[in-house]
Coordinates of N, CA and C in Angstrom, one line a residue:
M1 N 185.1 115.5 60.1 CA 184.6 114.3 59.5 C 185.0 113.0 60.4
A2 N 184.1 112.1 60.4 CA 184.4 110.8 61.1 C 184.0 109.7 60.2
K3 N 184.8 108.6 60.4 CA 184.6 107.4 59.5 C 183.8 106.4 60.3
Y4 N 182.8 105.8 59.6 CA 182.0 104.7 60.2 C 182.0 103.5 59.3
L5 N 181.9 102.4 59.9 CA 181.8 101.1 59.2 C 180.3 100.7 59.3
L6 N 179.8 100.4 58.1 CA 178.4 99.9 58.0 C 178.6 98.4 57.7
L7 N 178.2 97.5 58.6 CA 178.3 96.1 58.4 C 177.0 95.5 58.0
K8 N 177.0 94.7 56.9 CA 175.9 94.0 56.4 C 176.1 92.5 56.9
H9 N 175.0 91.9 57.5 CA 175.1 90.6 58.1 C 174.3 89.6 57.3
Y10 N 174.9 88.4 57.2 CA 174.1 87.2 56.8 C 173.3 86.8 57.9
R11 N 173.9 86.6 59.1 CA 173.2 86.2 60.3 C 173.8 87.0 61.5
G12 N 173.3 86.9 62.6 CA 173.8 87.6 63.8 C 173.1 88.9 64.1
A13 N 172.4 89.5 63.2 CA 171.6 90.7 63.5 C 170.1 90.2 63.6
P14 N 169.3 91.1 64.1 CA 167.8 90.7 64.1 C 167.4 90.5 62.6
A15 N 166.4 89.6 62.5 CA 165.9 89.3 61.1 C 165.3 90.5 60.4
P16 N 165.6 90.7 59.1 CA 165.0 91.8 58.4 C 163.6 91.6 58.2
V17 N 162.8 92.6 57.8 CA 161.4 92.5 57.5 C 161.2 91.5 56.3
N18 N 161.9 91.8 55.3 CA 161.8 91.0 54.0 C 162.9 89.9 54.1
N19 N 162.6 88.9 54.9 CA 163.7 87.9 55.3 C 163.7 86.7 54.4
V20 N 163.9 86.9 53.1 CA 164.1 85.8 52.1 C 165.6 85.8 51.8
P21 N 166.3 84.7 52.0 CA 167.7 84.6 51.7 C 168.0 84.9 50.2
M22 N 169.1 85.6 50.0 CA 169.4 86.0 48.6 C 169.5 84.8 47.7
D23 N 169.9 83.6 48.1 CA 169.9 82.5 47.2 C 168.6 82.0 46.8
Q24 N 167.5 82.6 47.3 CA 166.2 82.3 46.8 C 165.6 83.4 46.0
W25 N 166.3 84.5 45.7 CA 165.9 85.6 44.9 C 166.0 85.2 43.4
T26 N 165.2 85.9 42.6 CA 165.3 85.7 41.2 C 166.6 86.5 40.7
P27 N 167.1 86.2 39.5 CA 168.2 87.0 38.9 C 167.8 88.5 38.8
E28 N 166.6 88.8 38.5 CA 166.1 90.2 38.4 C 166.2 90.9 39.8
E29 N 165.8 90.1 40.8 CA 165.8 90.7 42.2 C 167.3 91.0 42.6
I30 N 168.1 90.0 42.3 CA 169.6 90.2 42.6 C 170.1 91.4 41.9
S31 N 169.8 91.5 40.6 CA 170.3 92.7 39.8 C 169.8 94.0 40.4
A32 N 168.5 94.0 40.8 CA 167.9 95.3 41.3 C 168.6 95.6 42.6
H33 N 168.9 94.6 43.4 CA 169.6 94.9 44.7 C 171.0 95.4 44.5
M34 N 171.7 94.8 43.5 CA 173.1 95.2 43.2 C 173.1 96.7 42.7
K35 N 172.1 97.0 41.8 CA 172.0 98.3 41.2 C 171.8 99.3 42.3
Y36 N 170.9 99.0 43.3 CA 170.6 99.9 44.4 C 171.9 100.2 45.2
M37 N 172.7 99.1 45.4 CA 173.9 99.3 46.2 C 174.9 100.1 45.4
E38 N 175.1 99.9 44.1 CA 176.0 100.7 43.3 C 175.5 102.1 43.2
D39 N 174.2 102.4 43.0 CA 173.7 103.8 43.0 C 174.0 104.5 44.3
F40 N 173.7 103.8 45.4 CA 173.9 104.3 46.7 C 175.4 104.8 46.9
A41 N 176.3 103.9 46.6 CA 177.7 104.2 46.7 C 178.1 105.3 45.7
G42 N 177.5 105.4 44.5 CA 177.8 106.4 43.6 C 177.4 107.8 44.2
R43 N 176.2 107.9 44.8 CA 175.8 109.1 45.4 C 176.7 109.6 46.5
L44 N 177.2 108.6 47.3 CA 178.2 108.9 48.4 C 179.5 109.4 47.8
E45 N 179.9 108.8 46.7 CA 181.2 109.2 46.0 C 181.0 110.7 45.6
E46 N 179.9 111.0 45.0 CA 179.7 112.4 44.6 C 179.7 113.4 45.7
S47 N 179.1 113.0 46.9 CA 179.1 113.9 48.0 C 180.4 113.9 48.8
G48 N 181.3 113.0 48.5 CA 182.6 112.9 49.2 C 182.5 112.1 50.5
E49 N 181.4 111.4 50.7 CA 181.2 110.6 51.9 C 181.6 109.1 51.8
F50 N 181.9 108.7 50.6 CA 182.2 107.3 50.3 C 183.7 107.1 50.5
V51 N 184.1 106.0 51.3 CA 185.5 105.6 51.4 C 185.8 104.3 50.7
D52 N 185.0 103.3 51.0 CA 185.2 102.0 50.4 C 184.1 101.0 50.7
A53 N 183.9 100.0 49.9 CA 182.9 99.0 50.2 C 183.3 97.7 49.5
Q54 N 183.0 96.6 50.2 CA 183.3 95.3 49.6 C 182.2 94.3 50.1
A55 N 181.9 93.4 49.1 CA 181.1 92.2 49.5 C 182.1 91.1 49.9
L56 N 181.7 90.3 50.8 CA 182.6 89.2 51.2 C 182.1 87.9 50.8
S57 N 183.0 87.0 50.4 CA 182.7 85.6 50.1 C 182.3 84.9 51.4
P58 N 181.4 84.0 51.3 CA 181.0 83.2 52.5 C 182.1 82.2 52.9
E59 N 183.2 82.1 52.1 CA 184.3 81.2 52.4 C 185.3 81.9 53.3
G60 N 185.9 81.2 54.3 CA 186.9 81.8 55.1 C 187.4 80.8 56.1
T61 N 188.5 81.1 56.8 CA 189.1 80.2 57.7 C 189.7 81.0 58.9
F62 N 189.6 80.5 60.1 CA 190.3 81.1 61.2 C 191.7 80.5 61.3
V63 N 192.6 81.4 61.5 CA 194.1 81.0 61.6 C 194.6 81.8 62.8
R64 N 195.5 81.2 63.6 CA 196.1 82.0 64.7 C 197.6 81.5 64.8
Y65 N 198.4 82.3 65.4 CA 199.8 81.9 65.7 C 199.7 81.0 66.9
D66 N 200.5 79.9 66.9 CA 200.5 78.9 68.0 C 201.9 78.4 68.3
G67 N 202.8 79.4 68.2 CA 204.2 79.1 68.5 C 204.9 78.5 67.3
R68 N 205.8 77.6 67.5 CA 206.5 77.0 66.4 C 205.7 76.0 65.6
G69 N 206.0 75.9 64.3 CA 205.3 74.9 63.5 C 204.1 75.5 62.8
R70 N 203.3 74.6 62.4 CA 202.2 75.0 61.6 C 201.1 75.6 62.4
P71 N 200.5 76.7 62.0 CA 199.4 77.3 62.8 C 198.2 76.5 62.7
P72 N 197.4 76.5 63.8 CA 196.2 75.8 63.8 C 195.2 76.5 62.9
V73 N 194.4 75.7 62.2 CA 193.3 76.2 61.3 C 192.1 75.5 61.8
T74 N 191.0 76.3 61.9 CA 189.7 75.7 62.4 C 188.6 76.2 61.6
D75 N 187.6 75.4 61.5 CA 186.3 75.8 60.9 C 185.2 75.9 62.0
G76 N 185.7 76.1 63.2 CA 184.7 76.2 64.3 C 185.5 75.9 65.6
P77 N 184.9 75.9 66.8 CA 183.4 75.8 67.0 C 182.8 77.2 67.1
F78 N 183.5 78.3 66.9 CA 183.0 79.6 67.0 C 182.2 80.0 65.8
A79 N 181.3 80.9 66.0 CA 180.6 81.5 64.8 C 181.7 82.2 64.0
E80 N 181.7 82.0 62.7 CA 182.8 82.6 61.9 C 182.2 83.8 61.1
T81 N 183.1 84.7 60.8 CA 182.7 85.9 60.1 C 182.1 85.5 58.7
K82 N 182.5 84.4 58.1 CA 182.0 84.0 56.9 C 180.5 83.6 57.0
D83 N 180.0 83.3 58.2 CA 178.6 83.0 58.4 C 177.9 84.3 58.8
L84 N 178.6 85.3 59.2 CA 177.9 86.5 59.8 C 178.0 87.7 58.9
I85 N 179.1 88.0 58.4 CA 179.3 89.3 57.7 C 179.2 89.1 56.2
A86 N 178.3 89.8 55.5 CA 178.1 89.7 54.1 C 178.9 90.7 53.4
G87 N 179.2 91.8 54.0 CA 179.9 92.9 53.3 C 179.9 94.1 54.2
W88 N 180.6 95.2 53.7 CA 180.8 96.4 54.5 C 181.0 97.6 53.6
M89 N 180.7 98.7 54.2 CA 181.0 100.0 53.6 C 181.6 100.9 54.6
V90 N 182.6 101.7 54.2 CA 183.2 102.7 55.1 C 182.7 104.0 54.5
I91 N 182.2 104.9 55.4 CA 181.8 106.2 55.0 C 182.5 107.2 55.9
D92 N 182.6 108.4 55.4 CA 183.3 109.5 56.1 C 182.3 110.7 56.1
V93 N 181.7 110.9 57.3 CA 180.6 111.8 57.4 C 180.8 112.8 58.5
E94 N 180.0 113.9 58.5 CA 180.1 114.9 59.5 C 179.6 114.6 60.9
S95 N 178.7 113.6 61.0 CA 178.2 113.3 62.3 C 177.7 111.8 62.4
R96 N 177.5 111.4 63.6 CA 176.9 110.1 63.9 C 175.5 110.0 63.3
E97 N 174.8 111.1 63.4 CA 173.4 111.2 62.9 C 173.4 110.9 61.4
R98 N 174.4 111.5 60.7 CA 174.4 111.3 59.2 C 174.8 109.8 58.9
A99 N 175.6 109.2 59.7 CA 176.0 107.8 59.5 C 174.7 106.9 59.7
L100 N 173.9 107.3 60.7 CA 172.7 106.5 61.0 C 171.7 106.7 59.8
E101 N 171.6 107.9 59.3 CA 170.7 108.3 58.2 C 171.1 107.4 57.0
L102 N 172.4 107.4 56.7 CA 172.8 106.6 55.5 C 172.6 105.1 55.7
A103 N 172.8 104.6 56.9 CA 172.6 103.2 57.2 C 171.1 102.8 57.0
A104 N 170.2 103.7 57.4 CA 168.8 103.5 57.2 C 168.5 103.4 55.8
E105 N 169.1 104.3 55.0 CA 168.8 104.3 53.5 C 169.3 103.0 52.9
L106 N 170.5 102.6 53.3 CA 171.1 101.4 52.8 C 170.2 100.2 53.1
S107 N 169.6 100.2 54.3 CA 168.7 99.1 54.7 C 167.5 98.9 53.8
A108 N 167.2 100.0 53.0 CA 166.0 99.9 52.1 C 166.3 99.3 50.8
A109 N 167.5 98.7 50.6 CA 167.8 98.0 49.4 C 166.8 97.0 49.1
P110 N 166.4 96.8 47.8 CA 165.3 95.9 47.5 C 165.8 94.4 47.6
G111 N 164.9 93.6 47.9 CA 165.1 92.1 48.0 C 164.1 91.4 47.3
A112 N 163.6 90.3 47.9 CA 162.6 89.4 47.2 C 161.3 90.3 46.9
G113 N 160.8 90.0 45.7 CA 159.6 90.7 45.3 C 159.8 92.2 45.0
G114 N 161.1 92.6 45.0 CA 161.4 94.0 44.8 C 161.1 94.9 46.0
E115 N 160.7 94.3 47.1 CA 160.4 95.1 48.3 C 161.7 95.4 49.1
P116 N 161.7 96.5 49.8 CA 162.9 96.8 50.6 C 163.1 95.7 51.6
I117 N 164.4 95.4 51.9 CA 164.8 94.3 52.8 C 164.5 94.8 54.2
H118 N 164.7 96.0 54.5 CA 164.7 96.5 55.9 C 165.6 95.8 56.8
E119 N 166.8 95.5 56.3 CA 167.8 94.7 57.0 C 168.5 95.6 58.1
W120 N 168.9 95.0 59.1 CA 169.6 95.7 60.2 C 171.1 95.8 59.7
L121 N 171.6 97.0 59.9 CA 173.1 97.2 59.6 C 173.7 97.6 60.9
E122 N 174.9 97.1 61.1 CA 175.7 97.5 62.3 C 176.5 98.7 61.9
V123 N 176.4 99.8 62.7 CA 177.1 101.0 62.5 C 178.2 101.2 63.6
R124 N 179.4 101.2 63.2 CA 180.5 101.3 64.2 C 181.5 102.4 63.7
P125 N 181.8 103.3 64.7 CA 182.8 104.3 64.3 C 184.2 103.7 64.3
L126 N 185.0 104.2 63.3 CA 186.4 103.8 63.3 C 187.2 104.6 64.2
L127 N 188.1 104.1 64.9 CA 189.0 104.8 65.8 C 189.9 105.7 65.0
S128 N 189.9 107.0 65.3 CA 190.8 107.9 64.6 C 192.2 107.9 65.1
A129 N 192.4 107.5 66.4 CA 193.7 107.4 67.0 C 193.7 106.3 68.0
P130 N 194.8 105.7 68.3 CA 194.8 104.6 69.3 C 194.3 105.2 70.6
P131 N 193.7 104.4 71.5 CA 193.2 104.8 72.8 C 194.4 105.2 73.6
T132 N 194.2 106.2 74.4 CA 195.2 106.7 75.3 C 195.1 106.0 76.7
I133 N 196.3 105.5 77.1 CA 196.3 104.7 78.4 C 196.9 105.7 79.4
T134 N 196.1 105.8 80.5 CA 196.6 106.6 81.6 C 196.6 105.8 82.9
E135 N 197.5 106.2 83.8 CA 197.6 105.4 85.0 C 196.8 106.0 86.1

């Protein structure tokens, strides 16, 4: 089994086919989308392929260590994850092909008008062990 991260983006990925921002959806469209996501995760729980999933708030702050004193905090100039990443799901599957199959299914979540979003999902394998350094 291998673990993969499925990243859902607000921005930063190619535009989905049904490119209507969620803040313009009706309450019924949002409910249908959330139900699809919950049902999808439920099926993966039953098959043993679900690890975890979270939606992310658009609020966030960059912080870094800057020596002694107060760490610098910035709201830019870099693109921030709060602008890019809407949420994620971690799956544990037999193959990369299965991870791609599940990502494609997740991409079909309904959006505006009840039509599939066809959003792009970033699929990234999780490292199972730290990389080996050789000289």
